[in-house]
């Protein structure tokens, strides 16, 4: 049985059952404008206008999209992307003669956001191209990447983590806005934050039903919980003059 049918398809199925709309690889590529694209541009533009009445209109979206497309594929760029996701970036509103923060995700009213999941996400970088198994997007912005292995493969988790590390090195554009990654082979479900792939920063997702892959996926990607993860559980800190990124473990979020 292929990895796609054994692990990938169930994740897509469970994600759809909790409200993530599936987008085919072909449609996702079109929404991105090709394999160098970072976002579902049309969806992001529409959501910016919808979530920011009287602040963002069609005349202001080009500047916002330009800023987000110019984010560097580094941890510093990812921190700025996180700031956009948290609604901390602003635009100048001439009519009010002041800066106004731009809402990219509606954390208070989750139903106002658009949630997508897709697979076979090809990302072309400067030299290399890589393919992520599954990508989760909110309002057209990739926020999570899952690397999945067949349960019959020995050391499947280690292989998955190695691939995530390789993607960071070869196609860092894949992680411009992505905040977390997951690695699973049906038996275990590990998670960590992008730009911080050391083994000590990778955690096993425990839940009330150990070994239940469906429950693990649905609990981790519960839309309301995942919004809290993006806003509150991902943390950037400077240690010894170096920017690092962390995620709260389950017991810390309580």
Short mmCIF file of C-alpha atoms in Angstrom, two decimals:
data_model
loop_
_atom_site.label_atom_id
_atom_site.label_comp_id
_atom_site.label_asym_id
_atom_site.label_seq_id
_atom_site.Cartn_x
_atom_site.Cartn_y
_atom_site.Cartn_z
CA UNK A 1 0.00 0.00 0.00
CA UNK A 2 1.38 3.42 -0.96
CA UNK A 3 2.09 6.15 1.57
CA UNK A 4 -0.57 8.27 -0.08
CA UNK A 5 -3.35 5.72 0.38
CA UNK A 6 -2.19 4.51 3.79
CA UNK A 7 -1.51 7.79 5.60
CA UNK A 8 -2.06 10.78 3.35
CA UNK A 9 -5.60 10.06 2.26
CA UNK A 10 -6.84 9.41 5.83
CA UNK A 11 -5.37 12.74 6.99
CA UNK A 12 -7.14 14.54 4.16
CA UNK A 13 -10.38 12.73 4.99
CA UNK A 14 -10.24 13.54 8.71
CA UNK A 15 -9.32 17.16 8.03
CA UNK A 16 -12.34 17.55 5.77
CA UNK A 17 -14.59 16.04 8.42
CA UNK A 18 -13.63 18.83 10.84
CA UNK A 19 -14.11 21.67 8.38
CA UNK A 20 -10.99 21.99 6.21
CA UNK A 21 -12.04 22.18 2.55
CA UNK A 22 -10.01 19.99 0.21
CA UNK A 23 -8.31 21.59 -2.82
CA UNK A 24 -6.84 19.36 -5.51
CA UNK A 25 -3.13 19.74 -6.31
CA UNK A 26 -4.02 21.15 -9.72
CA UNK A 27 -6.36 23.77 -8.33
CA UNK A 28 -3.88 24.64 -5.58
CA UNK A 29 -1.18 25.21 -8.18
CA UNK A 30 -3.52 27.48 -10.13
CA UNK A 31 -4.51 29.42 -6.99
CA UNK A 32 -0.79 30.00 -6.31
CA UNK A 33 -0.02 31.08 -9.85
CA UNK A 34 2.52 28.29 -10.29
CA UNK A 35 5.01 26.35 -8.21
CA UNK A 36 6.92 29.44 -7.10
CA UNK A 37 3.79 30.96 -5.56
CA UNK A 38 3.51 31.21 -1.80
CA UNK A 39 -0.21 31.84 -1.24
CA UNK A 40 -3.68 31.31 -2.65
CA UNK A 41 -3.53 34.92 -3.78
CA UNK A 42 -7.15 35.45 -4.79
CA UNK A 43 -8.46 33.96 -1.56
CA UNK A 44 -6.03 35.97 0.55
CA UNK A 45 -6.98 39.18 -1.25
CA UNK A 46 -10.71 38.53 -0.79
CA UNK A 47 -10.26 37.73 2.90
CA UNK A 48 -8.18 40.86 3.51
CA UNK A 49 -11.03 42.96 2.15
CA UNK A 50 -13.70 40.98 3.99
CA UNK A 51 -11.97 41.07 7.38
CA UNK A 52 -10.92 44.72 7.19
CA UNK A 53 -13.92 46.83 6.14
CA UNK A 54 -13.07 50.53 5.79
CA UNK A 55 -9.35 49.66 6.12
CA UNK A 56 -8.50 47.43 3.16
CA UNK A 57 -9.94 47.69 -0.33
CA UNK A 58 -8.78 46.75 -3.81
CA UNK A 59 -6.49 49.76 -3.90
CA UNK A 60 -4.59 48.62 -0.80
CA UNK A 61 -4.36 44.85 -1.29
CA UNK A 62 -1.48 45.06 -3.84
CA UNK A 63 0.81 46.69 -1.28
CA UNK A 64 -0.11 44.14 1.39
CA UNK A 65 0.38 41.21 -0.97
CA UNK A 66 3.67 42.68 -2.16
CA UNK A 67 4.92 42.94 1.42
CA UNK A 68 3.93 39.37 2.19
CA UNK A 69 5.51 38.06 -1.01
CA UNK A 70 8.75 39.86 -0.18
CA UNK A 71 9.12 38.12 3.19
CA UNK A 72 12.49 36.41 3.36
CA UNK A 73 12.66 32.57 3.52
CA UNK A 74 14.44 32.77 6.89
CA UNK A 75 13.43 32.58 10.53
CA UNK A 76 13.40 36.39 10.55
CA UNK A 77 11.00 36.43 7.63
CA UNK A 78 8.90 33.76 9.33
CA UNK A 79 8.68 35.90 12.45
CA UNK A 80 7.39 38.78 10.35
CA UNK A 81 4.88 36.43 8.71
CA UNK A 82 3.73 35.40 12.19
CA UNK A 83 3.28 39.07 13.01
CA UNK A 84 1.03 39.42 9.97
CA UNK A 85 -0.98 36.37 11.05
CA UNK A 86 -1.47 37.86 14.53
CA UNK A 87 -2.77 41.13 13.09
CA UNK A 88 0.20 43.19 14.25
CA UNK A 89 1.10 44.72 10.86
CA UNK A 90 -0.57 47.88 9.63
CA UNK A 91 -1.39 50.03 6.61
CA UNK A 92 -1.75 53.77 6.40
CA UNK A 93 -5.38 54.84 5.95
CA UNK A 94 -5.29 58.22 4.25
CA UNK A 95 -8.91 59.04 5.09
CA UNK A 96 -8.13 58.72 8.81
CA UNK A 97 -4.54 59.99 8.56
CA UNK A 98 -3.25 57.11 10.70
CA UNK A 99 -1.95 53.57 10.66
CA UNK A 100 -4.51 50.78 11.14
CA UNK A 101 -3.67 47.16 11.94
CA UNK A 102 -4.63 44.62 9.29
CA UNK A 103 -6.55 41.52 10.29
CA UNK A 104 -5.29 38.51 8.33
CA UNK A 105 -7.02 35.89 10.51
CA UNK A 106 -10.16 36.43 12.57
CA UNK A 107 -9.34 34.76 15.87
CA UNK A 108 -12.47 35.98 17.65
CA UNK A 109 -14.87 34.67 15.00
CA UNK A 110 -13.32 31.48 13.54
CA UNK A 111 -16.23 31.02 11.15
CA UNK A 112 -15.09 34.12 9.22
CA UNK A 113 -11.91 32.39 8.07
CA UNK A 114 -11.44 30.11 5.07
CA UNK A 115 -9.76 26.77 5.80
CA UNK A 116 -8.18 24.65 3.09
CA UNK A 117 -6.14 21.47 2.96
CA UNK A 118 -4.30 20.21 -0.09
CA UNK A 119 -1.66 17.65 -1.01
CA UNK A 120 1.27 17.10 -3.37
CA UNK A 121 2.38 20.72 -2.89
CA UNK A 122 5.33 21.35 -5.20
CA UNK A 123 7.53 24.29 -4.25
CA UNK A 124 10.21 25.54 -6.60
CA UNK A 125 13.14 27.33 -5.03
CA UNK A 126 16.21 28.94 -6.50
CA UNK A 127 17.85 25.61 -7.35
CA UNK A 128 15.67 22.76 -6.09
CA UNK A 129 12.03 21.72 -6.15
CA UNK A 130 10.41 19.72 -3.34
CA UNK A 131 7.00 18.26 -2.67
CA UNK A 132 5.19 18.46 0.65
CA UNK A 133 2.69 15.68 1.33
CA UNK A 134 -0.09 17.77 2.93
CA UNK A 135 -0.43 21.52 3.46
CA UNK A 136 -3.02 23.34 5.61
CA UNK A 137 -3.96 26.93 4.78
CA UNK A 138 -5.98 29.61 6.52
CA UNK A 139 -7.26 32.45 4.33
CA UNK A 140 -4.93 31.34 1.58
CA UNK A 141 -1.79 31.30 3.75
CA UNK A 142 0.08 28.02 4.36
CA UNK A 143 0.27 27.51 8.11
CA UNK A 144 1.16 23.81 8.49
CA UNK A 145 2.98 21.12 6.54
CA UNK A 146 2.64 17.39 7.18
CA UNK A 147 5.18 14.80 6.09
CA UNK A 148 3.71 11.31 6.17
CA UNK A 149 5.29 7.87 6.07
CA UNK A 150 3.91 4.37 5.77
CA UNK A 151 3.70 2.56 9.11
CA UNK A 152 5.60 -0.37 7.59
CA UNK A 153 8.72 1.77 7.13
CA UNK A 154 11.33 1.42 9.81
CA UNK A 155 12.24 4.74 11.44
CA UNK A 156 9.45 6.48 9.52
CA UNK A 157 9.39 9.45 11.91
CA UNK A 158 13.14 9.99 11.57
CA UNK A 159 12.86 9.81 7.78
CA UNK A 160 10.04 12.34 7.82
CA UNK A 161 11.96 14.77 10.01
CA UNK A 162 15.00 14.43 7.76
CA UNK A 163 12.85 15.40 4.81
CA UNK A 164 11.48 18.45 6.62
CA UNK A 165 15.07 19.50 7.34
CA UNK A 166 16.00 19.01 3.70
CA UNK A 167 13.04 21.14 2.58
CA UNK A 168 14.24 23.94 4.86
CA UNK A 169 17.68 23.76 3.26
CA UNK A 170 16.71 23.28 -0.38
CA UNK A 171 13.37 25.10 -0.69
CA UNK A 172 13.07 27.45 2.30
CA UNK A 173 10.34 29.30 0.39
CA UNK A 174 8.05 26.48 1.53
CA UNK A 175 8.37 27.82 5.09
CA UNK A 176 8.04 31.58 4.56
CA UNK A 177 4.69 31.68 6.37
CA UNK A 178 4.33 28.08 7.58
CA UNK A 179 4.38 28.00 11.38
CA UNK A 180 4.31 24.30 12.29
CA UNK A 181 5.06 20.92 10.78
CA UNK A 182 3.86 17.42 11.57
CA UNK A 183 5.39 14.01 10.93
CA UNK A 184 3.35 10.84 11.20
CA UNK A 185 3.28 7.19 10.18
CA UNK A 186 -0.20 6.36 11.59
CA UNK A 187 1.18 5.07 14.89
CA UNK A 188 2.80 8.28 16.13
CA UNK A 189 2.10 11.94 15.43
CA UNK A 190 4.95 14.36 16.09
CA UNK A 191 4.85 18.12 15.75
CA UNK A 192 7.27 21.02 15.85
CA UNK A 193 7.74 24.54 14.57
CA UNK A 194 9.28 25.51 11.27
CA UNK A 195 12.84 26.85 11.42
CA UNK A 196 13.48 24.78 14.55
CA UNK A 197 13.91 21.16 13.52
CA UNK A 198 16.26 19.86 16.23
CA UNK A 199 15.06 16.60 17.78
CA UNK A 200 14.70 18.24 21.21
CA UNK A 201 12.09 20.59 19.73
CA UNK A 202 9.96 17.79 18.27
CA UNK A 203 7.10 16.55 20.45
CA UNK A 204 4.79 13.56 20.38
CA UNK A 205 1.13 14.57 20.22
CA UNK A 206 -0.57 12.76 23.10
CA UNK A 207 -4.31 12.65 23.44
CA UNK A 208 -7.07 10.79 25.24
CA UNK A 209 -6.97 7.92 22.75
CA UNK A 210 -3.36 6.82 22.28
CA UNK A 211 -2.71 5.23 18.91
CA UNK A 212 -5.93 6.54 17.37
CA UNK A 213 -4.70 8.32 14.23
CA UNK A 214 -8.11 9.79 13.40
CA UNK A 215 -8.44 11.30 16.85
CA UNK A 216 -4.89 12.66 16.76
CA UNK A 217 -5.47 14.45 13.46
CA UNK A 218 -8.85 15.82 14.46
CA UNK A 219 -7.64 16.98 17.87
CA UNK A 220 -4.51 18.68 16.55
CA UNK A 221 -6.22 20.35 13.60
CA UNK A 222 -9.42 21.30 15.36
CA UNK A 223 -9.97 24.72 13.84
CA UNK A 224 -10.58 26.56 17.10
CA UNK A 225 -7.60 24.91 18.76
CA UNK A 226 -5.36 25.44 15.78
CA UNK A 227 -6.15 29.16 15.78
CA UNK A 228 -5.01 29.34 19.40
CA UNK A 229 -1.84 27.50 18.43
CA UNK A 230 -1.03 30.04 15.72
CA UNK A 231 -1.77 33.06 17.88
CA UNK A 232 -0.64 32.00 21.35
CA UNK A 233 1.47 28.84 21.32
CA UNK A 234 4.15 29.75 18.76
CA UNK A 235 6.83 31.95 20.32
CA UNK A 236 9.90 33.71 18.96
CA UNK A 237 12.68 34.49 21.42
CA UNK A 238 16.24 35.76 21.16
CA UNK A 239 18.83 33.66 22.95
CA UNK A 240 22.54 34.57 22.88
CA UNK A 241 21.82 37.13 20.18
CA UNK A 242 20.21 34.48 17.99
CA UNK A 243 16.53 34.40 17.04
CA UNK A 244 14.91 31.08 17.91
CA UNK A 245 11.42 29.69 17.66
CA UNK A 246 9.52 27.51 20.11
CA UNK A 247 6.11 25.97 20.58
CA UNK A 248 4.34 25.33 23.86
CA UNK A 249 3.92 21.69 24.75
CA UNK A 250 0.47 20.35 25.56
CA UNK A 251 0.76 20.63 29.33
CA UNK A 252 2.00 24.22 28.96
CA UNK A 253 -1.04 25.30 26.97
CA UNK A 254 -3.32 24.34 29.83
#
